[in-house]
Coordinates of C-alpha atoms (C1' of nucleotides) in Angstrom, one line a residue:
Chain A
X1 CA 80.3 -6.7 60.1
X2 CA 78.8 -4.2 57.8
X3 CA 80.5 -0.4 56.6
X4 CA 82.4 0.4 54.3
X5 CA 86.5 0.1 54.5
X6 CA 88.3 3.5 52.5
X7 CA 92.0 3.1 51.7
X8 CA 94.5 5.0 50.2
X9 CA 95.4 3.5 47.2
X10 CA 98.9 5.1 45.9
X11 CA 98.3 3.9 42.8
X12 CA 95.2 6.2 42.1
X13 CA 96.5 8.9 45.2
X14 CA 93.3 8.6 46.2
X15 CA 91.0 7.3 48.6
X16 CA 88.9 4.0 47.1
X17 CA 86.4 1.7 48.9
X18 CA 87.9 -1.3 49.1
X19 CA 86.2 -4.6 47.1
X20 CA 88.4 -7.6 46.9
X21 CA 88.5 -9.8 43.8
X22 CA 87.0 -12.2 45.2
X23 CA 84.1 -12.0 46.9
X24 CA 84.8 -11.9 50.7
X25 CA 88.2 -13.0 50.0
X26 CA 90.9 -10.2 51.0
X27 CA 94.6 -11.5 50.2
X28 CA 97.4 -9.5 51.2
X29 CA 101.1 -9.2 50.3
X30 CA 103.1 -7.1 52.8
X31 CA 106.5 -6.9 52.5
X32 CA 108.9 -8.1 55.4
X33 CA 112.1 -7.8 56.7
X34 CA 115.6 -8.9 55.5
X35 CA 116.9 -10.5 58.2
X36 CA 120.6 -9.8 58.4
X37 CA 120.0 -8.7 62.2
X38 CA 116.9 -7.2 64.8
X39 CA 114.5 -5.4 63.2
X40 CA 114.4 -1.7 64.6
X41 CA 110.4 0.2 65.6
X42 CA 110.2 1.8 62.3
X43 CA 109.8 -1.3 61.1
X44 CA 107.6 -2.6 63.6
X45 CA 105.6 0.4 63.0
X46 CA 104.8 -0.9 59.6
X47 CA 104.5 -4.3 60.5
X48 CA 101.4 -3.3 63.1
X49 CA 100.3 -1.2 60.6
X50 CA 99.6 -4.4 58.2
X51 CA 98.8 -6.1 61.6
X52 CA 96.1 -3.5 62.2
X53 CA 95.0 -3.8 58.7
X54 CA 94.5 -7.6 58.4
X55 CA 92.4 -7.2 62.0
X56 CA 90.5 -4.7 60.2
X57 CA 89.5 -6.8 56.9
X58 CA 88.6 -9.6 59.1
X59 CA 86.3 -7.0 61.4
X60 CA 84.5 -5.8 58.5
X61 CA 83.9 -9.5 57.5
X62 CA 86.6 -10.7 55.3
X63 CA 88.4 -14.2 55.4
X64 CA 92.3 -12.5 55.4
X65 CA 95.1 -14.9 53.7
X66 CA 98.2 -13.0 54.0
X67 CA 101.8 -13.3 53.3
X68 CA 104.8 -11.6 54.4
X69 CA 107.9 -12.6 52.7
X70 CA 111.4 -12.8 54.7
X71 CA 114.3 -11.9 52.3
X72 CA 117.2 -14.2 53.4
X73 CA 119.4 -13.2 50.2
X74 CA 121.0 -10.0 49.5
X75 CA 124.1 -8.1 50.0
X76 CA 123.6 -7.4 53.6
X77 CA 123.0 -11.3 54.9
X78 CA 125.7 -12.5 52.5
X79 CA 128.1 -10.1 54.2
X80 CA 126.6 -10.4 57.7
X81 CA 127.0 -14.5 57.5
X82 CA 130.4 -14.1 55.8
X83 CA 131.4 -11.6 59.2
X84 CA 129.6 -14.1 61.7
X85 CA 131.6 -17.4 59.8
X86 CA 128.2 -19.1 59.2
X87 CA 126.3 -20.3 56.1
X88 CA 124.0 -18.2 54.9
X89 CA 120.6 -20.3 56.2
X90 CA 122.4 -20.7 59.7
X91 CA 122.6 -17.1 59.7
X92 CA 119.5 -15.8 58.5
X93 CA 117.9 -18.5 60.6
X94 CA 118.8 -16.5 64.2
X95 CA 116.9 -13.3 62.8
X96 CA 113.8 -14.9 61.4
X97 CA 113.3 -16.1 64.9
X98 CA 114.0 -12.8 66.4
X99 CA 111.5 -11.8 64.1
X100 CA 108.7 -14.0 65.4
X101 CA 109.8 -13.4 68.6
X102 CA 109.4 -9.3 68.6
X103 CA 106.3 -9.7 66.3
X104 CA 104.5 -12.1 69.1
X105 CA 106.3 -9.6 72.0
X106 CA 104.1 -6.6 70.1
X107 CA 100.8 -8.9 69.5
X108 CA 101.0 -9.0 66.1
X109 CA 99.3 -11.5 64.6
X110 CA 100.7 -14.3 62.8
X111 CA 100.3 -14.3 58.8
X112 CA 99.6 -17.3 56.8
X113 CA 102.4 -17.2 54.8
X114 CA 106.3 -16.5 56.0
X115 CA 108.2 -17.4 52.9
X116 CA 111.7 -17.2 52.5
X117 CA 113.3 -16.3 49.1
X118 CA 115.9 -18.6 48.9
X119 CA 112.9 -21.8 49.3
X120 CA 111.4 -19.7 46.0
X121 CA 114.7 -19.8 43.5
X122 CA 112.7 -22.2 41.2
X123 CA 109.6 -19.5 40.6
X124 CA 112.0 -16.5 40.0
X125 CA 113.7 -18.4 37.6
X126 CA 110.4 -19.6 35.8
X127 CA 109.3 -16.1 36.2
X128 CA 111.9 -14.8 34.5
X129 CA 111.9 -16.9 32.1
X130 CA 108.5 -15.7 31.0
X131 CA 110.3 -12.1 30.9
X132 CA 112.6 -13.5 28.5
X133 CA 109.6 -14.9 26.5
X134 CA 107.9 -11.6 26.0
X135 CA 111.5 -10.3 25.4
X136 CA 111.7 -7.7 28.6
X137 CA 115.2 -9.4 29.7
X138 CA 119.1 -9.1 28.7
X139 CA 121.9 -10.6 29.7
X140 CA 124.9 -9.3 30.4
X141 CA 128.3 -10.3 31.5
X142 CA 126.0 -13.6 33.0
X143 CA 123.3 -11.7 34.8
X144 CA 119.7 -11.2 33.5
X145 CA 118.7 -7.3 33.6
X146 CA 115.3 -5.8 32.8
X147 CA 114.2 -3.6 30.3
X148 CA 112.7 -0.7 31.9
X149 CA 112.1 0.5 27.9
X150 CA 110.1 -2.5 26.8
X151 CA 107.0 -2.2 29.6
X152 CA 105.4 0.8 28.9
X153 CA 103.5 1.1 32.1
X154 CA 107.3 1.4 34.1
X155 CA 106.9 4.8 36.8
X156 CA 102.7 4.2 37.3
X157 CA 103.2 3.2 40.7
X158 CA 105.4 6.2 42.2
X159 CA 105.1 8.6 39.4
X160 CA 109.1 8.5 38.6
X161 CA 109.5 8.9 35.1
X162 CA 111.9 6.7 32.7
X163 CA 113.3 9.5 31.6
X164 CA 113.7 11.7 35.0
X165 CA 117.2 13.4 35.5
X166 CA 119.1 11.7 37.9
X167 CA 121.0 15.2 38.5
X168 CA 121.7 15.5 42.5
X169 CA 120.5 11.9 42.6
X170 CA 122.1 9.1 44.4
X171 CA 124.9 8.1 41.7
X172 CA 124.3 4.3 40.6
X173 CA 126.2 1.7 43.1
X174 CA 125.4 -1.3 41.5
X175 CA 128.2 -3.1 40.2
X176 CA 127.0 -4.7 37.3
X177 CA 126.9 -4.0 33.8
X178 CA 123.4 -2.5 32.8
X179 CA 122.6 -1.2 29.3
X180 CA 120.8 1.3 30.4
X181 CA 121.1 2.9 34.4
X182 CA 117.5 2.5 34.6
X183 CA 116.9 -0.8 34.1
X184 CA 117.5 -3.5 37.4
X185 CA 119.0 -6.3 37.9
X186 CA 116.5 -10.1 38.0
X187 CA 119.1 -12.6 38.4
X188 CA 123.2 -11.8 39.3
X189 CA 126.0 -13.9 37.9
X190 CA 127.6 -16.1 40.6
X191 CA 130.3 -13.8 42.5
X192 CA 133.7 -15.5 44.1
X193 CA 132.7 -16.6 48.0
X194 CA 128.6 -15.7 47.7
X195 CA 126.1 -18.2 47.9
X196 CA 124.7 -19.5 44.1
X197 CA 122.4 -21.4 42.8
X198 CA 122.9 -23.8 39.7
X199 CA 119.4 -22.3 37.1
X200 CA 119.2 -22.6 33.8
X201 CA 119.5 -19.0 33.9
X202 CA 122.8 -19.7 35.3
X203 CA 125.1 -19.8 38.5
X204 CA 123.8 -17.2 40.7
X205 CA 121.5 -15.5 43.0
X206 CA 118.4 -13.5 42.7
X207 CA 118.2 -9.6 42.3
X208 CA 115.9 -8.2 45.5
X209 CA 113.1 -7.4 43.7
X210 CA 112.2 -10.8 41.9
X211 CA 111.2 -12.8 44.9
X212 CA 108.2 -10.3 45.7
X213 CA 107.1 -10.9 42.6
X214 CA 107.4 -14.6 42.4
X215 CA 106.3 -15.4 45.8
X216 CA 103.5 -13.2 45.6
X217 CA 102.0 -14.4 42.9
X218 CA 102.9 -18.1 43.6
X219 CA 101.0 -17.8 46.6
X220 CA 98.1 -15.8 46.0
X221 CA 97.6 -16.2 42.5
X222 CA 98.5 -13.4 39.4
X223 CA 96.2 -11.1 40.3
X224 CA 95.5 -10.1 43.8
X225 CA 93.9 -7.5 46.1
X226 CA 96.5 -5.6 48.6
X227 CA 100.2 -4.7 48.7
X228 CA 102.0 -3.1 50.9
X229 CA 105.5 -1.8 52.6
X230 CA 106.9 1.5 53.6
X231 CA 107.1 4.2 51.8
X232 CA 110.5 4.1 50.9
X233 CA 109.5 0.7 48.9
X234 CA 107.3 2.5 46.6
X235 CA 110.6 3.3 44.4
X236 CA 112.5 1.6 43.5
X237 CA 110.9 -1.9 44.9
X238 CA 107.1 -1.7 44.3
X239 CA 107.7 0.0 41.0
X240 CA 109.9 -2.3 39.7
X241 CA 107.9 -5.6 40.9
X242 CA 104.8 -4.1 39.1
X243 CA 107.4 -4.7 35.7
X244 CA 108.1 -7.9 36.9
X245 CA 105.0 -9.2 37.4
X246 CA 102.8 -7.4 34.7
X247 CA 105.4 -7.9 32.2
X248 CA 105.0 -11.7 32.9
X249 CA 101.3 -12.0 33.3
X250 CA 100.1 -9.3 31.2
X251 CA 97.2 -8.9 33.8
X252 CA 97.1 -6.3 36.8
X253 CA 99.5 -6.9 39.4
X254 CA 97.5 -5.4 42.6
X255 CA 94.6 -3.2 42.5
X256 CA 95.6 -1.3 46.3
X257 CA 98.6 -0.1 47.3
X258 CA 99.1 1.5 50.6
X259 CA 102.6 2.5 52.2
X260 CA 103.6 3.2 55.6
X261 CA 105.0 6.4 56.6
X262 CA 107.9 6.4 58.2
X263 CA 109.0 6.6 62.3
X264 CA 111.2 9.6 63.0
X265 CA 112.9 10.1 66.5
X266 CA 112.7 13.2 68.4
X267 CA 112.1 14.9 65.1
X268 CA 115.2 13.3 63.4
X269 CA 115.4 10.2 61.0
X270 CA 116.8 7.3 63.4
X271 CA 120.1 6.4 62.7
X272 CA 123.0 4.5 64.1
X273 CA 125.0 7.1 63.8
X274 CA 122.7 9.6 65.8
X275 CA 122.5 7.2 68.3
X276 CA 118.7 7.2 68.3
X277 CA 118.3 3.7 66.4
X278 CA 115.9 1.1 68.9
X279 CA 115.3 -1.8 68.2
X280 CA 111.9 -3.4 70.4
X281 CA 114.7 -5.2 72.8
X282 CA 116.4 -2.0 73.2
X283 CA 113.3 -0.5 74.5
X284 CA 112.8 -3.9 76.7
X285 CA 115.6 -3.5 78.5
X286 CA 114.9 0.0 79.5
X287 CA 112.4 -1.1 81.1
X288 CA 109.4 -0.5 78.3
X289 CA 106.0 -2.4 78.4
X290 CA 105.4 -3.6 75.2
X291 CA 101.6 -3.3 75.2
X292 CA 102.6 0.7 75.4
X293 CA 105.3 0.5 73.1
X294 CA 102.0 -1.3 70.7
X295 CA 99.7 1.5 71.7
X296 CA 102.1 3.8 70.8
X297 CA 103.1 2.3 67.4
X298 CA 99.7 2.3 66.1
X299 CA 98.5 5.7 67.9
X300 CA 99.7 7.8 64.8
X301 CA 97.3 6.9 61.6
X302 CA 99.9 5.5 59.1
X303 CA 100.3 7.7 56.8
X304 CA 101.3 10.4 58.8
X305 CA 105.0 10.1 60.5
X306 CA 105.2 9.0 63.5
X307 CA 107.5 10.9 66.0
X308 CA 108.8 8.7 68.5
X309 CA 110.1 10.4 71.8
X310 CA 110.0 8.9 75.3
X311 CA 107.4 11.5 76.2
X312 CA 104.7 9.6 73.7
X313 CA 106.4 6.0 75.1
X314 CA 105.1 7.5 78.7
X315 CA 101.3 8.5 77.2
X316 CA 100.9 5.3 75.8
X317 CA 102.0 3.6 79.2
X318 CA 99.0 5.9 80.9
X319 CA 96.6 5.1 78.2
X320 CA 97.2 1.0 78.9
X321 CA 96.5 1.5 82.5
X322 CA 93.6 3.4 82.2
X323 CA 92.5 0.6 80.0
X324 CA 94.0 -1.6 82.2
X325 CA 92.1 0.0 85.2
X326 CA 88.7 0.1 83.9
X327 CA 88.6 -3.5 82.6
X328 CA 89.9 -3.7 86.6
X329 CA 86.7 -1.9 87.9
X330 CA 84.4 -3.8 85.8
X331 CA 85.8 -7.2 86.7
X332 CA 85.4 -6.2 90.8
X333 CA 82.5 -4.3 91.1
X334 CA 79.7 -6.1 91.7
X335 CA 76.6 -6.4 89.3
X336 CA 74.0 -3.0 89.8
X337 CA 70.7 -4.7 90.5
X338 CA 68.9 -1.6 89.1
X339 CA 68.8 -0.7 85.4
X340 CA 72.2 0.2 85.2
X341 CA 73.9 3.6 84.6
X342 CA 75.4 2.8 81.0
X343 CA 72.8 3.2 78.7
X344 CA 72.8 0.5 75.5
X345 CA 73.4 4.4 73.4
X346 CA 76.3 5.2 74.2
X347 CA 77.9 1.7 73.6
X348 CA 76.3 1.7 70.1
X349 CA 77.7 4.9 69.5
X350 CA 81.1 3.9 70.7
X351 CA 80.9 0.7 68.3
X352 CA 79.4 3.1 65.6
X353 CA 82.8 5.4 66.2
X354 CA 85.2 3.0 66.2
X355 CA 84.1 1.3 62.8
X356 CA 83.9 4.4 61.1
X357 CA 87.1 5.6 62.2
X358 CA 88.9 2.4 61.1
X359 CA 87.1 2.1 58.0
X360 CA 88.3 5.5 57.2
X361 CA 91.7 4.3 55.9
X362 CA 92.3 2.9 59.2
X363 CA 92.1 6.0 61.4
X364 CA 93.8 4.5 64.4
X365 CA 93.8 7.9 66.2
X366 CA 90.3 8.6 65.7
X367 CA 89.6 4.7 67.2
X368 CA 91.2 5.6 70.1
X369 CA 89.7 8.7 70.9
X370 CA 86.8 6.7 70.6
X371 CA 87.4 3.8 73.4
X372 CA 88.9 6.4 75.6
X373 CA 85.6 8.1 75.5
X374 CA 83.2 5.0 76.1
X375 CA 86.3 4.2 78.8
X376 CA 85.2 7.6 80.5
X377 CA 81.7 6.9 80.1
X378 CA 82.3 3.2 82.3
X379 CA 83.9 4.8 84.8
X380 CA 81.1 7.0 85.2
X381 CA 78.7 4.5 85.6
X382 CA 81.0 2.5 87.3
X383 CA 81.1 5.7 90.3
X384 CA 77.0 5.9 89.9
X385 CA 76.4 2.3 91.5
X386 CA 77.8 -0.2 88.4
X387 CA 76.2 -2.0 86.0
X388 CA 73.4 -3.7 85.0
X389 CA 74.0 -7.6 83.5
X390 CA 72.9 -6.7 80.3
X391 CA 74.7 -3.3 80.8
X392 CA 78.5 -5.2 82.1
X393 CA 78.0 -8.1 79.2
X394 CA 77.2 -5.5 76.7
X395 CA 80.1 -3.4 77.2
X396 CA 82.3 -6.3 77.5
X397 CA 81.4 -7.3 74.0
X398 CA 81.8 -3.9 72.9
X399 CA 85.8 -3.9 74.2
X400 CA 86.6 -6.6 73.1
X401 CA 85.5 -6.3 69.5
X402 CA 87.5 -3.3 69.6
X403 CA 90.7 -4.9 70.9
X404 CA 90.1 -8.1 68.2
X405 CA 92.0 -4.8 66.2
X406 CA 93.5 -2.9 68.6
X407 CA 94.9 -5.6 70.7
X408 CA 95.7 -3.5 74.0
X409 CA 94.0 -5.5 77.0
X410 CA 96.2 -7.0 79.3
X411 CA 95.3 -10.1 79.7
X412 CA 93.6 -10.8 82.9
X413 CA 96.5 -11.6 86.2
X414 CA 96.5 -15.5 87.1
X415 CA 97.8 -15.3 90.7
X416 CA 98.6 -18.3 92.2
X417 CA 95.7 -19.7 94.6
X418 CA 98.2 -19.9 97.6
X419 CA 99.4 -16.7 96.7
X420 CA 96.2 -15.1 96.7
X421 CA 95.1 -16.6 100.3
X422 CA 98.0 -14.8 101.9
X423 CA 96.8 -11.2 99.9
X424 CA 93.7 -12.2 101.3
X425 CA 94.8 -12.6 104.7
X426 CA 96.7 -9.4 104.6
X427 CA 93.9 -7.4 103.3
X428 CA 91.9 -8.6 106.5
X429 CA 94.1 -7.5 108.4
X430 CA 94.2 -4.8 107.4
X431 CA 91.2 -3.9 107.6
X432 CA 91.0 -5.1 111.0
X433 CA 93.1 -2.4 112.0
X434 CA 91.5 0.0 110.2
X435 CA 88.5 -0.9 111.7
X436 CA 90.4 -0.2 115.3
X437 CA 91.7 3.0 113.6
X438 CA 95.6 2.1 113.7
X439 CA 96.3 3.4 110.2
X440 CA 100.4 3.2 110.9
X441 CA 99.6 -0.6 111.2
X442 CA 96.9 -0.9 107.9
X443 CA 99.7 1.5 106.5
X444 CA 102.4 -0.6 106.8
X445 CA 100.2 -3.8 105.8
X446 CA 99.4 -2.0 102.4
X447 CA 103.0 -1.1 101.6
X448 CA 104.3 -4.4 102.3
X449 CA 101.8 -5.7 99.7
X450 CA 102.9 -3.0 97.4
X451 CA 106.5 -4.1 97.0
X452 CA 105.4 -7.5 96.4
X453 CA 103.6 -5.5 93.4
X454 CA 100.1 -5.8 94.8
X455 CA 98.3 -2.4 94.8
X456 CA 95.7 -2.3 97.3
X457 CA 92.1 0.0 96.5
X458 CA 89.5 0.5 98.9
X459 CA 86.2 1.2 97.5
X460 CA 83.0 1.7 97.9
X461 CA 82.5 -2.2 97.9
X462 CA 85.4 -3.2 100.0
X463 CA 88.8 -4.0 99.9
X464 CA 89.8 -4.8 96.0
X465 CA 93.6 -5.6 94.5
X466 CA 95.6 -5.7 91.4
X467 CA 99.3 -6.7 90.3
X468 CA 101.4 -3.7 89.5
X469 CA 101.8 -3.9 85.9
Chain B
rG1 C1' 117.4 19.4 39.8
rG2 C1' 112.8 15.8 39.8
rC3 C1' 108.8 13.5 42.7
rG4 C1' 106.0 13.3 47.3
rA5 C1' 104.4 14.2 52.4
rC6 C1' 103.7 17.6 56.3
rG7 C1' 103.5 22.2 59.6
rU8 C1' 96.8 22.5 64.9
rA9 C1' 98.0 24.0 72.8
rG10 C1' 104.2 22.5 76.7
rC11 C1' 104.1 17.3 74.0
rC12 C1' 101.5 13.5 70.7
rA13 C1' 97.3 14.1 67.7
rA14 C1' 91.7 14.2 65.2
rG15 C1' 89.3 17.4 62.3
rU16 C1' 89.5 19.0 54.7
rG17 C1' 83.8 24.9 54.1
rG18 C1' 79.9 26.1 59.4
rU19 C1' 82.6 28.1 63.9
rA20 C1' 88.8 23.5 67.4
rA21 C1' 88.0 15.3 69.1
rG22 C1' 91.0 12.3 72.3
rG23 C1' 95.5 11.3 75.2
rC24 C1' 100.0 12.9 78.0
rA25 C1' 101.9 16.8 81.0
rG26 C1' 100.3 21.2 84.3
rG27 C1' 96.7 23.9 87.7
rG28 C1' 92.2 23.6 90.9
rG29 C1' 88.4 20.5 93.2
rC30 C1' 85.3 16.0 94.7
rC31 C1' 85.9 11.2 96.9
rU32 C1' 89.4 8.7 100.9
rG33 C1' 91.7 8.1 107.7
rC34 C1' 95.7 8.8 104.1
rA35 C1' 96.2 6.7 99.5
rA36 C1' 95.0 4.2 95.0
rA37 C1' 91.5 4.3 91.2
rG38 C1' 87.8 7.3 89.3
rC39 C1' 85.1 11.8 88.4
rC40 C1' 84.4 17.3 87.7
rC41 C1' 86.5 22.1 86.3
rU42 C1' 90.7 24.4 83.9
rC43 C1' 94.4 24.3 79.9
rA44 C1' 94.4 27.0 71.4
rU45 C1' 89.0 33.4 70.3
rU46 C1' 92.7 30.0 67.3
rC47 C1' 95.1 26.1 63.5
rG48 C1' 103.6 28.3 60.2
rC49 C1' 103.3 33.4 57.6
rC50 C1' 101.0 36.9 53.9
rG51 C1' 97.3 37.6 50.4
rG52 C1' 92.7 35.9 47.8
rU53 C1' 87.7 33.3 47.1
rU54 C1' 83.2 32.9 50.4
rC55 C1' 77.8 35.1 54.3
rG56 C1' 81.4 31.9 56.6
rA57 C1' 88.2 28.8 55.9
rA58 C1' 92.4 25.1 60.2
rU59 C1' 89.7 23.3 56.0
rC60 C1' 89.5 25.9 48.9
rC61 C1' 93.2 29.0 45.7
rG62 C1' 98.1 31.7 45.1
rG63 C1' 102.8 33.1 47.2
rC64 C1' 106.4 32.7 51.0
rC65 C1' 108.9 30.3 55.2
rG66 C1' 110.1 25.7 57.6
rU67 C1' 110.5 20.3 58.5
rC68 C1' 110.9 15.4 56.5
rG69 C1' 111.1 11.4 52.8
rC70 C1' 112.3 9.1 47.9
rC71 C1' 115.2 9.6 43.3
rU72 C1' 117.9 2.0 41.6
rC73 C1' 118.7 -3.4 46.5
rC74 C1' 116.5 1.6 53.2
rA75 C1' 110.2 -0.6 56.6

RNA sequence: GGCGACGUAGCCAAGUGGUAAGGCAGGGGCCUGCAAAGCCCUCAUUCGCCGGUUCGAAUCCGGCCGUCGCCUCCA
């Protein structure tokens, strides 16, 4: 696929065309969830926003290896596994599976690395051990800390300065001994009733943001292309791996950095407490399908916010059954014998559109206004007498290019054989009566049919049905 | 206090110098036995407010108002 793909780098705060280091080659580092219980849609908004940016690298041509790392050690699943009475790999172990479970549930498509931090203690050990070696480490009262003051490059990232005021700032909750408030904990000295690890850096666990830092570059090398997170991860997390990392390596870290915005409810920041925190099964249960809740989720570009209200839940339903609806049509009506009424154009335009859009720092809003314009454009040809073969294949190809990112098309019903003899026998019954003019009767046919959840249309070409979605 | 993002129709949202994409909701119509699906028309003389630059600004500059985020383990 030729074009060219524009992201916003935060690094540079600008837009740059993206060229991987290696030729082809894109390799990715997104940053996943801690799982110390269900993820909530904010962060399934940035997960489909990685999701619709590895479908994108590979639609413009490049072999994608990602990794998404799953922190399984921090205060949160040491506490939550100390609640629940479990170990801490018994615990985690529920909510990585959650995980994969609401990331297949919204289509996302699977990276090709999941690792875990505590499988990694070994490389954040060695990796800060190199710290040591080029002297950017202390310890103190047995844990290692960093030296914000030795890595002159500290604050590139999000623009925070070393020596920035902290007035009005959050006041410093960690409860170790720092010499300086700015510098961050690498490795923490064992704690009574935690989970520790015997290192020759000594009995204890690793600080958060080591393991992004040693994963990362354990599996796709010192230097790589993309990075990416929330934007709430830009400071302290992103910055503070940049140290780790460059400090160790002394070569660049990650030449693009791009950050999610973040998903607001009803105009307010979800929260527990405001009783507007969902998680994906929350919106299950209500009754939500989760191809709309995906439609929805990637609808907003990523940088902007993205306001979730049950209005924008109900749009999105409407846009995956008009989707729904035409791929319906084009499946049932029969081949046009003529030239067809969609003319090759319009689909190259449409294909033309939707590239562009995505390759503009992967304008998701823009993409969609594009299919539901070729979408209108079916229909219309659809209502003029169909579609030639070349016509119906060549639209066909068109979608689903489009949803190898956008990944919206229900897949197509399997109705049981038997099942479908008896819909068959109805319909011609149906139409029997209709025929005879009894319309109580063909009435009463169709809306027995209906709450089985089959929708009867008659067109122009007979009799056709669907499955209620 | 420091840093950053943003304010476009009832709602979501594209558009960053050339005269307002797309979707939802609403209104009217075509098609249909009635529906469903689809299509057509309609729905912002205007882009938070006030100035400025320009032949021309939602788009650039300045000020103001408002919303949101980050400021050391929150996606």
């Amino acid at each position: 696929m030729a074009g060219e793909l524009r992201l916003y780098n935060t690094l540079t705060r600008r837009l740059e065309t993206f060229a991987p280091i290696e030729p082809g080659h894109a390799r990715l580092y997104t940053c996943g969830p801690t799982v110390y219980d269900h993820v909530h849609i904010g962060n399934l908004r940035t997960f489909l926003f990685e999701d619709v940016l590895r479908r994108t690298l590979k639609l413009f041509g490049y072999r994608v290896t990602q990794v998404m790392n799953l922190t399984d050690v921090d205060d949160k699943t040491i506490l939550g596994a100390q609640r629940a009475g479990l170990d801490l790999r018994t615990y985690t172990d529920r909510y990585v599976e959650a995980f994969f479970e609401d990331l297949a549930t919204l289509r996302a498509e699977a990276a090709e690395h999941y690792p875990r931090a505590t499988d990694y203690i070994e490389q954040m050990v060695a990796l800060v051990q190199r710290l040591s070696d080029n002297g950017l480490t202390y310890t103190s009262a047995g844990s290692v800390y960093y030296r914000i003051s030795g890595f002159p490059g500290y604050g590139k990232l999000s623009g925070v300065r070393p020596e920035a005021n902290l007035a009005g700032a959050r006041v410093d909750s960690d409860e170790y001994e720092k010499e300086d408030a700015r510098d961050f904990v690498l490795w923490k000295a064992a704690r009574e009733g935690e989970p520790a690890w015997e290192t020759a850096l000594g009995r204890g666990r690793p600080g958060w943001h080591l393991e992004c830092s040693a994963m990362s570059m354990s599996l796709l090398g010192d230097s790589f292309d993309i990075h990416t997170g929330a934007v709430d991860n830009i400071f302290p997390h992103h910055e503070n791996e940049i140290a780790q990392s460059e400090g160790a390596t002394n070569a660049p870290f990650v030449r693009y950095w791009l950050h999610a915005e973040h998903l607001i409810v009803e105009g307010e920041k979800m929260a527990k407490s405001k009783g507007n925190f969902f998680t994906l099964r929350d919106l299950l249960a209500r009754g939500h399908d989760p191809l709309a809740i995906r439609y929805l989720l990637i609808s907003v570009p990523y940088r902007q916010k993205l306001n979730f209200t049950f209005d924008g839940l109900h749009a999105a339903d409407q846009a995956i059954d008009r989707i729904s609806n035409t791929l319906h049509r084009l499946r049932t009506t029969p081949i046009a014998t003529g030239p067809g009424a969609l003319p090759a154009e319009e689909i190259a335009r449409f294909r033309n559109d939707f590239l562009e859009a995505l390759g503009d720092d992967l304008n998701t809003a823009r993409a969609l206004a594009a299919l539901h314009t070729l979408l209108r454009t079916v229909n219309i040809a659809l209502d003029a007498g169909g579609l030639s073969g070349a016509a119906h294949a060549n639209v066909l190809a068109a979608l689903g290019e489009a949803d190898a990112v956008l990944d919206l098309m229900p897949a197509a019903a399997d109705p049981g054989p038997a099942d479908e003899e008896h819909i068959q026998r109805m319909i011609d019954e149906r139409n029997g009566a209709r025929a005879a003019r009894d319309f109580s009767r063909a009435d009463t046919i169709r809306d027995q049919l209906r709450e089985q959840g089959i929708l009867l249309e008659d067109t122009a070409h007979g009799t056709v049905w669907r499955r209620e979605r």
